[in-house]
Amino acid sequence: MSDKNSKLPIKRFSIRYGGSAGDGLQSTGRLIQKYFNKLGYSVFGFPGTQSTIRGGHIWQHIEFAVDKIFNFSQELDLLIALNTDTLLTHSKDLKDGAILIYDTSRVKLDNYQELLDSKNIKLVGGELFRYARDINKTSTVLAMTISTAAMLRLLGLSTDEFIDTIRKRFVNKEKIIEFNIQAVKKGVEFMNANLGTVFSCEIPEKKDTRDIVVNGNEAIALGAVASGLKFLGQYPITPASQIMMYLSKHSEKFGVVVKQAEDEIAAINMVIGASFAGVRAMTATSGPGISLKTEAIGYAAMTETPLVIVNSMRGGPSTGIPTKMEQSDLMSSIYASHGESPRVVLAPKSIEDAYYITIRAFNLADKYQLPVFILSDFGLSERTSNVTPFVEKKIERGLIWTGPTEKFPVFKRKQITENGVSPRAFPPTVGGEYILVGAEHDEFSNSLSGNRCGLPLSQEIHEKMTRKRFRKLDYLQEELREGEFYGEDNADHTIICWGSTYGAVKEAIDYLNTNTDNTWNMLSFTDIHPLPKRTLKLLERINHPIMFEVNFTGQFAGLLQMYFKYSVDDRIMLLGGEAPTASFISKEAMKWRNK
Amino acid sequence: MSDKNSKLPIKRFSIRYGGSAGDGLQSTGRLIQKYFNKLGYSVFGFPGTQSTIRGGHIWQHIEFAVDKIFNFSQELDLLIALNTDTLLTHSKDLKDGAILIYDTSRVKLDNYQELLDSKNIKLVGGELFRYARDINKTSTVLAMTISTAAMLRLLGLSTDEFIDTIRKRFVNKEKIIEFNIQAVKKGVEFMNANLGTVFSCEIPEKKDTRDIVVNGNEAIALGAVASGLKFLGQYPITPASQIMMYLSKHSEKFGVVVKQAEDEIAAINMVIGASFAGVRAMTATSGPGISLKTEAIGYAAMTETPLVIVNSMRGGPSTGIPTKMEQSDLMSSIYASHGESPRVVLAPKSIEDAYYITIRAFNLADKYQLPVFILSDFGLSERTSNVTPFVEKKIERGLIWTGPTEKFPVFKRKQITENGVSPRAFPPTVGGEYILVGAEHDEFSNSLSGNRCGLPLSQEIHEKMTRKRFRKLDYLQEELREGEFYGEDNADHTIICWGSTYGAVKEAIDYLNTNTDNTWNMLSFTDIHPLPKRTLKLLERINHPIMFEVNFTGQFAGLLQMYFKYSVDDRIMLLGGEAPTASFISKEAMKWRNK
Amino acid sequence: MVIQLNTRFKAQGKKPNWCPGCGDHGLLSATIKTVEKKGLLPNEVVITSGIGCSSSFPHWTSAYGIHAIHGRALPPAIGVHMANPELTVISVGGDGDGYGIGGNHFIHTARRNPNITYMVMNNQIYGLTLGQASPSSQLGHITTTTPEGVEEEPINPIALALGAGATFVARAYTRDSKHLQMIIDKAMDHRGFAFVDVISPCVTFNKLNTYEWFNKRVYKLEDHDTSDPSAAFGKAMEWGDKIPLGIFYQIDRPTLNDKNPVTRNKIPVKEPLGFNAQNIDMEEVFDEFR
Amino acid sequence: MVIQLNTRFKAQGKKPNWCPGCGDHGLLSATIKTVEKKGLLPNEVVITSGIGCSSSFPHWTSAYGIHAIHGRALPPAIGVHMANPELTVISVGGDGDGYGIGGNHFIHTARRNPNITYMVMNNQIYGLTLGQASPSSQLGHITTTTPEGVEEEPINPIALALGAGATFVARAYTRDSKHLQMIIDKAMDHRGFAFVDVISPCVTFNKLNTYEWFNKRVYKLEDHDTSDPSAAFGKAMEWGDKIPLGIFYQIDRPTLNDKNPVTRNKIPVKEPLGFNAQNIDMEEVFDEFR
Ligand SMILES: Cc1ncc(C[n+]2csc(CCOP(=O)(O)OP(=O)(O)O)c2C)c(N)n1
Ligand SMILES: Cc1ncc(C[n+]2csc(CCOP(=O)(O)OP(=O)(O)O)c2C)c(N)n1
Ligand code: SF4
Ligand code: SF4
Ligand SMILES: [Mg+2]
Ligand SMILES: [Mg+2]
């Protein structure tokens, strides 16, 4: 079939690949995004992973647009089905008149024919896996390349740049490159024999972009290196392993010692030791690992050891749904560990923010000498997008004692000061010798749990030290970011959200303001604990608050109630593991339209 | 000196022994209480322990009265000082005209002379340790017996019954008994040579009491046996070790397997296995151990495995002040473990309650198939008192499937039911075979984290199962105890408290109602989470709420705000490790008098 | 309503989601064959595991099972075993699960000597989390977390088990099913803790220690005195060109339940609940407190 | 304002709160003597420990120290050591701390072979928590948690360390200070992980394994080939009428820092922070993502 003259003009286009674990969706997905990025488009990728290595159903969403994409769309312009489960999972999201490319030998349309018909879906079937095998018997992942080339043809986009991207990725692997080039050819032919070019893509203004395509985990890892990270202690776990894998890969170059520990307990305790010795140190994990680190988190808070802890949340509780998204570890991050101990919790709203918040996390940890959580989630850690190359920011290491000064003639590691922050000294600083200790202690860090516990002075010290430790929160909350409004001023309805759902809510607000006769805005938070005191002022500007968070018990709403006596009685709940989309949020929010 | 005719009549008398670790204060303390109990008095004991084995300063409070004692008094009628630190710590608490017995060679009065004079303290000095060495060179603990006998003489009480108590304690250890008898004689002589008998104790009506003198830990252990405990998995830690030590001692007789594990993680996971196999199982620990058990707590909640977890709270965070009292693990108990998982938190108010609440804990755990926390604390676990002998209560094992029934023809371990409770089956029940799993799962307990995670059905199941698990809380809160008022109806001020501070607050309310022109009452809670919905009705009956809890951040107040939008803005804070007394609370509460 | 007694250990309607060729298939079928041959019934067996590809094992059988949290296959096994000593308890897991995060339970369970069979599917890699080095990964092995090759000496599971005081220590290989079945059989017959390090190649992430790699290295222990700890330890050191399979060490020692004051006489799960039901005189109990 | 360089390792103004006669006093003084003799300065040494009577050790010295949480003496030691390989790192603890709850770190640290000296004050009891059985308590020992005597085979720390791949394995006794100092000296000289099981009697809670009990049993290893693992393992099995003291095993193996891509060349704590300061071209880094 030859190209028609009247092609559908497009500004934004959403594609979903569905297949089995092992089909190479995620790695090819990244290639395709790099390609679109190179052309100057904004790109967004999101994987639907499973905790199974082979088989099962996984998917990869890819979206590109002329304007910035903040979140992936629910609705699909194109679905590429490499197994029947793709239809089970995604056919409901096909737009009217969308296109379905599918492998005719693996995908059974039968049960979906009616739905596809009713939506006027254009079907493009072929033996994608056989074509792949024809090129190379053992490399089924070529089916991804074939369908991608078919997609490019459909969009009327050049495949040369795509081949360049492949060349770069597989540099020195001539065989693989050769196979892929054949696969691209095959894909184009295949589409030419079917629909040909159907769309006309608006060309972005941005040319020769220097943007990079990274995911949240990589942004955090890069942010950590920019912050001066020297020691990462970690134990593998989805969806945080990638941080360790990326930093391992560049360990020597970046000067970051990466220690894969025997378990999460060892990991965080190594990090505590490294921090004590004077380097910036971090640990990363997800829920089960955080649970294991609980005791050490309290120790770090008690000993006032700076520490950055990444928790990439996944569906819980327990093993839960380990490759899905949930925002359900907020309360457990704030309250992890027995007794009362201060900490900071930051939840990045985007990939860019993940990088910059990591730098802030390290600075806050050092300046206030406490553990700082970065609360990412599967949705942010694994999403990919093009971002402006990151830049370095000021590194603030806080109060470090290297010898007698007027203010600190004698080193007291836990000296009681106005803002609660005491000087730190690192070995081998002469005169700085002290013992880090998790028992209550005096200003010199002398333990009270031995002979002095029970004397009246120990009561006094415990009270003073508790106040000192918590006083730091009072001071640091002043430099935390407050919630950010987006949308109409003084809107009828405000959707409150936190962390990584920012992009989805933002797109929903735009939609709602355009498509309803109410006015809408959002108030999004990244700095969750301690909530800056001035937050109340923001809340007072809301007419009708609606909370959106991806958990069951309404944890952030609970915090607002507890800390500000501010009630949010209406909420949008999402539970089930899939990351939210603007259309889901808009649909739910519509309930309050005109109310 | 011979007895005088006009003796001071007493109804209640408070004694404090102060000495060094190793002086035997706690063990002799128990003997003395058994003695007073035998005479029909109400007794109350409380230790001031240190985490040091020898030396340092420890103390033992003993109080007896004709009427029931709910808490020990701050003010002392008699202080027995075996070291100078005793004066440092306790002399401020001596009542006007109180008596000080002290060892003249170990205790330096110098710095305290003025204070003692100003309070008209009667001094009774003697070389108590030398007297002890005179009886037996190596047994300094006899100094305790000597001073106790001196005290009995002071009170005009017979020493015969005391000797009986010693005989019973050291049965078959004739030598020790002989030494103690000599020590008793010596103590009486010593007091005769000083003040002689000064007091006339009112004789209690209660005769031939069957009361027992136990501490909170023992009450919990006894409650567990009465509940049918078969497996205790534990790792030693203050102040919970005693539970294991007591149950080990009687392991064979009680039929309780006691497994001291390699760590707290192993302990709770053993308990999960035992519970799965069908026995009632428990683990006990304090804060650091709870932190380590965090991951398994979520697993138990997710797998709906009944479990009783004793957390005997101590001063935190981290190692904190391990032999002191604090109520600071409330939030961390409710939120321990990543993700969202239901659990029950009960905090006994007294030693009796510790026993009965343990039985309730086992029944709730079985009926609702979830972890149940018993939140004790150092103050309750280690306090001793006489209580009416415990009786057994109904054991409710919940829904157990032993074969097909009309309602459950096929066994589905996680069958979704109205109240969220599903049938359990134990191996080797035929037809009950299933896999316990911490990943999200369907009604048959088939894991979703493998091939089916990511399919639409898995979203649906996660949501349904989350709702099912939390629905149990909705049902069980109806059978939880609501808060209990004590004091004047419709009082001007209400002190809200929870757990073990009940006795101290109760005595404070009596004091305040007698000694101020305001009216006072208390609202005390034992069933903390989930708070019964009808709690709000109680709160609405309060005119002016004052929160009393032994922590810094006001955790229970936070819960009331979060769950009932009920604000308690005034609070009495105690921080420093010592258990609260009525006089401390009254003094603090006075601030709001006439406000 | 009568339930048919099931005698087949293979799970109905569920298929292992292991990659084709994964060694774990081999242990699963060898185990099923062996327990069926021994005449055990699925309802009398409890299989516990931790987390990992290998740890999904219990799901593919029709027995009772505990798919516990990562590294904790053994503690729940002890709980089951002591609560009901009549059950047959088998624990399984991976090298990461058992030798990494679960290492402490491994060594303490070994010295405790409960009557449990523990089989570790050792593929020298973290499979489920996509190919990081495990504690048994070979020196120099390039994995996603060791781009320059593993820098830490790998754990030697046989030596470790010996050092920890295990009473039955063996190695088997999933490619030799007959031998594997024989070892499982003996391990299950052993009174006490029987540990089997099962070489179970990961075809997806471990491209170094493959079937081919092992095929030319493994041999069966012969003329080996299984009662001599030093000899066993010497043999345990052998790993390289030659890799011994078989029983390294086996001795008789009282089991945990033999010595425990309760389980030596009673089946806890069958005992009545509470003081009175157990004929314990509460007055006598209380007397200690008077 | 100038700070006097302190050369004395004994803490000023603080006295150990151990019971009189506690073995731990012996290790403390032997360690202080040895490090002083070696010319080390307190500011260059970091001593880490867990929780227990023995673990209060760092407080009685004037060095830097980490009194970590229970069982976690070793992981922070690794963190310190890798962050600043120039420091001398010593870890100490008790048998409960190191062989019980901390057992996993012990075995993994052994195989990692960091240049750390680890000395365990083994009193075969939980001292600080008032006398419960520890993993090294002797079979049959009646403690507060084992009224009928310990029912579990105790851990054999020497055998365990050997099984875990430690490169220096020794035993010493606090009553023989000369020998103890010699062992500490050699342990500290050893490049790699040096483990010393230090017999350090608890006079308050362990009335079984007393000084008298040990005095008549201990003897010094002689004519023993410290490079032979089987021989070492054989000797490790000796515990009863005869208890060997000395070095059981010592071999040379690259240390953790020798092999780590960063620490083999750099002292991390002395390196500048961030990409630019380290002369890393960010554009090159970003290129991977284009
Ligand atoms: C506490 C915790 N940490 C980390 C993980 C992530 N995790 C799951 S399986 C696994 C490793 C599995 O390796 P192995 O036991 O060797 O099993 P294999 O997949 O190779 O069979 C890890 C690290 C987890 N589930 N829980
Ligand atoms: C997580 C945790 N569990 C338990 C404890 C209680 N605890 C403190 S020290 C100790 C045992 C110490 O024994 P050992 O290491 O042998 O030292 P010793 O006192 O005998 O020198 C225990 C169980 C704790 N502090 N933290
Ligand atoms: S990834 Fe490896 S261990 Fe996991 S199933 Fe596949 S082959 Fe087996
Ligand atoms: S209790 Fe034992 S270990 Fe602790 S200080 Fe005393 S003698 Fe030493
Ligand atoms: Mg593995
Ligand atoms: Mg010890």
XYZ file of C-alpha atoms in Angstrom, chain D:
290
model
C 44.128 27.079 71.180
C 46.178 23.996 70.605
C 45.140 20.464 71.358
C 47.707 18.222 72.948
C 48.327 15.109 70.893
C 47.233 12.192 73.030
C 49.350 9.079 72.861
C 47.666 7.149 75.673
C 44.896 4.787 74.713
C 43.426 4.538 78.171
C 40.336 6.728 78.527
C 40.832 9.542 80.963
C 38.309 9.902 83.749
C 36.267 6.840 82.853
C 36.547 3.448 84.469
C 35.195 0.275 82.922
C 31.965 -0.722 84.628
C 32.716 -4.408 84.278
C 32.541 -6.563 87.382
C 35.801 -6.978 89.225
C 37.438 -10.079 87.809
C 35.598 -9.939 84.489
C 37.810 -11.236 81.703
C 37.108 -8.166 79.616
C 39.461 -6.096 81.758
C 42.198 -8.377 80.494
C 41.492 -7.809 76.830
C 41.227 -4.082 77.365
C 44.627 -3.769 78.977
C 46.296 -6.175 76.555
C 44.872 -4.227 73.642
C 45.941 -0.881 75.045
C 49.445 -2.200 75.645
C 49.687 -3.668 72.176
C 48.454 -0.669 70.232
C 50.660 1.641 72.255
C 53.630 -0.589 71.661
C 52.898 -0.473 67.960
C 53.144 3.305 68.092
C 49.571 3.898 67.005
C 47.813 7.049 68.105
C 44.255 7.093 69.494
C 43.059 9.498 66.822
C 44.129 7.071 64.092
C 42.251 4.138 65.503
C 38.535 3.398 65.326
C 37.115 0.716 67.580
C 33.657 -0.590 66.805
C 31.472 -2.820 68.923
C 27.896 -4.029 69.299
C 25.943 -4.289 72.539
C 26.805 -6.320 75.606
C 29.024 -5.966 78.667
C 32.016 -6.570 76.421
C 30.798 -4.131 73.788
C 31.244 -1.155 76.093
C 34.949 -1.640 75.375
C 35.400 1.436 73.109
C 34.252 3.736 75.904
C 37.251 2.783 78.022
C 39.740 3.873 75.401
C 40.603 7.302 74.090
C 40.350 6.252 70.443
C 37.503 7.026 68.080
C 34.737 4.501 68.413
C 31.384 3.278 67.239
C 29.281 1.610 69.885
C 26.847 0.259 67.323
C 23.594 -1.600 67.751
C 23.472 -5.192 68.913
C 25.231 -7.581 66.574
C 26.406 -4.884 64.181
C 30.016 -4.266 65.157
C 31.377 -5.336 61.784
C 29.333 -3.543 59.111
C 30.193 -0.057 60.410
C 33.799 -1.191 60.667
C 33.729 -1.990 56.959
C 32.183 1.395 56.261
C 34.902 3.186 58.196
C 37.614 1.067 56.665
C 36.549 1.639 53.073
C 35.810 5.326 53.551
C 39.239 5.848 55.023
C 41.609 2.907 54.538
C 44.334 4.759 56.404
C 42.650 4.273 59.741
C 43.299 1.255 61.915
C 40.015 -0.474 62.564
C 39.423 -2.859 65.426
C 36.085 -4.494 66.144
C 35.150 -6.101 69.418
C 32.098 -7.648 70.982
C 30.703 -10.565 72.889
C 29.742 -14.070 71.894
C 26.068 -13.176 71.827
C 26.747 -10.087 69.816
C 29.181 -11.629 67.362
C 28.154 -15.269 67.061
C 24.460 -14.879 67.878
C 22.639 -11.952 66.372
C 25.704 -10.801 64.447
C 26.621 -14.190 63.026
C 25.834 -13.329 59.437
C 28.084 -10.293 59.385
C 30.820 -12.400 60.906
C 30.810 -14.987 58.149
C 30.460 -12.487 55.338
C 33.131 -10.218 56.710
C 35.433 -13.210 56.948
C 35.172 -13.982 53.265
C 35.423 -10.307 52.294
C 38.754 -10.054 54.035
C 38.836 -6.384 54.989
C 41.903 -5.327 56.911
C 40.135 -5.356 60.258
C 40.965 -7.064 63.540
C 37.976 -8.647 65.210
C 38.200 -9.835 68.795
C 35.277 -11.527 70.484
C 35.166 -11.637 74.269
C 33.659 -15.061 74.537
C 32.226 -15.754 77.984
C 29.707 -18.302 76.755
C 26.850 -16.327 78.261
C 24.720 -13.231 77.725
C 26.229 -11.055 80.433
C 24.504 -7.711 80.081
C 21.028 -9.204 79.971
C 21.720 -11.157 83.148
C 22.776 -14.622 82.272
C 20.833 -16.255 79.468
C 22.413 -18.985 77.375
C 24.435 -17.705 74.430
C 25.157 -19.536 71.173
C 28.488 -20.596 72.628
C 27.089 -21.821 75.942
C 28.119 -25.348 76.660
C 25.712 -28.254 76.196
C 23.941 -28.890 79.448
C 24.815 -25.521 80.975
C 21.983 -24.449 83.266
C 21.179 -20.794 82.677
C 18.138 -18.606 83.243
C 16.719 -19.665 79.897
C 17.860 -23.277 79.989
C 16.669 -24.663 83.327
C 17.416 -28.190 82.146
C 20.687 -27.245 80.540
C 21.518 -25.974 77.076
C 19.956 -28.318 74.506
C 21.657 -26.967 71.407
C 25.170 -27.783 70.265
C 27.208 -24.644 70.871
C 28.748 -22.748 68.026
C 32.438 -23.461 67.462
C 33.802 -20.035 66.577
C 37.107 -21.326 65.255
C 35.485 -23.910 62.996
C 32.907 -21.389 61.880
C 35.545 -18.809 60.983
C 37.440 -21.432 59.029
C 34.304 -22.548 57.238
C 33.544 -18.930 56.419
C 36.907 -18.388 54.783
C 38.702 -16.208 57.337
C 42.390 -15.641 56.608
C 43.547 -15.388 60.234
C 41.931 -17.465 62.948
C 43.188 -17.569 66.517
C 42.169 -18.131 70.095
C 43.555 -16.445 73.190
C 42.732 -16.265 76.871
C 42.515 -13.148 78.990
C 44.345 -14.807 81.858
C 47.463 -15.179 79.741
C 48.108 -11.556 78.934
C 51.515 -12.072 77.317
C 50.181 -14.608 74.881
C 47.091 -12.523 74.322
C 49.205 -9.485 73.486
C 51.279 -11.549 71.095
C 48.132 -12.743 69.337
C 46.679 -9.227 69.145
C 49.962 -8.040 67.748
C 49.972 -10.695 65.024
C 46.308 -10.183 64.304
C 46.864 -6.491 63.771
C 49.871 -7.160 61.582
C 47.865 -9.549 59.429
C 46.774 -8.028 56.131
C 43.127 -8.937 55.986
C 40.449 -9.999 58.385
C 42.022 -11.267 61.599
C 39.693 -13.027 63.966
C 40.495 -13.821 67.575
C 38.156 -15.776 69.821
C 39.130 -14.436 73.226
C 38.197 -16.579 76.203
C 37.034 -13.933 78.662
C 35.225 -15.444 81.644
C 32.126 -13.882 83.122
C 32.570 -14.203 86.862
C 29.012 -13.211 87.610
C 26.836 -15.374 85.392
C 28.953 -18.188 84.111
C 29.770 -20.370 87.066
C 30.664 -23.280 84.818
C 33.372 -22.009 82.476
C 35.454 -20.274 85.108
C 39.110 -19.357 85.251
C 39.740 -22.598 87.107
C 37.894 -24.541 84.443
C 40.012 -23.009 81.712
C 43.302 -22.919 83.571
C 43.523 -26.671 83.593
C 42.435 -27.089 79.995
C 44.174 -24.509 77.870
C 47.448 -25.249 76.117
C 49.333 -23.553 73.326
C 49.363 -24.846 69.786
C 52.776 -26.005 68.787
C 54.069 -27.773 65.716
C 50.882 -26.865 64.004
C 50.809 -26.060 60.298
C 48.821 -22.810 60.188
C 48.519 -22.972 56.416
C 46.665 -26.284 56.287
C 42.886 -25.882 56.405
C 42.176 -29.530 57.272
C 44.672 -29.503 60.105
C 43.239 -26.241 61.363
C 39.754 -27.699 61.221
C 40.880 -30.774 63.093
C 42.395 -28.619 65.823
C 39.265 -26.507 65.877
C 37.283 -29.591 66.874
C 39.320 -29.851 70.056
C 37.286 -28.458 72.944
C 36.953 -30.289 76.190
C 39.698 -31.619 78.326
C 42.141 -29.798 76.098
C 41.579 -26.371 74.646
C 44.194 -25.091 72.211
C 45.265 -21.453 72.212
C 47.172 -19.772 69.430
C 46.907 -19.266 65.700
C 44.923 -22.026 64.003
C 45.119 -20.701 60.501
C 46.692 -17.867 58.584
C 46.957 -17.311 54.858
C 47.622 -14.449 52.542
C 44.822 -13.293 50.295
C 44.206 -9.912 48.675
C 42.200 -7.711 50.996
C 38.895 -6.091 50.212
C 40.542 -2.733 49.602
C 43.196 -4.284 47.393
C 40.507 -5.388 44.993
C 37.934 -2.663 45.187
C 37.974 -0.433 42.096
C 38.017 2.699 44.240
C 39.985 1.906 47.367
C 42.788 0.143 45.563
C 43.860 3.585 44.351
C 42.148 6.190 46.442
C 41.339 7.269 49.960
C 37.668 8.134 49.434
C 37.456 10.564 52.344
C 40.234 12.642 50.805
C 38.715 12.857 47.339
C 36.891 15.991 46.150
C 33.110 15.961 45.894
C 31.010 15.952 42.755
C 31.639 15.450 39.069
C 33.505 18.616 38.269
C 35.706 18.589 41.326
C 36.737 15.069 40.391
C 37.421 16.143 36.811
C 34.690 13.952 35.446
C 33.266 15.253 32.199
C 29.530 15.379 32.801
C 28.860 15.509 29.092
C 30.544 12.182 28.717
C 28.478 10.791 31.557
C 25.299 12.053 29.958
C 26.209 10.647 26.593
C 25.167 7.218 27.756
C 21.628 8.571 27.989
C 21.353 10.010 24.493
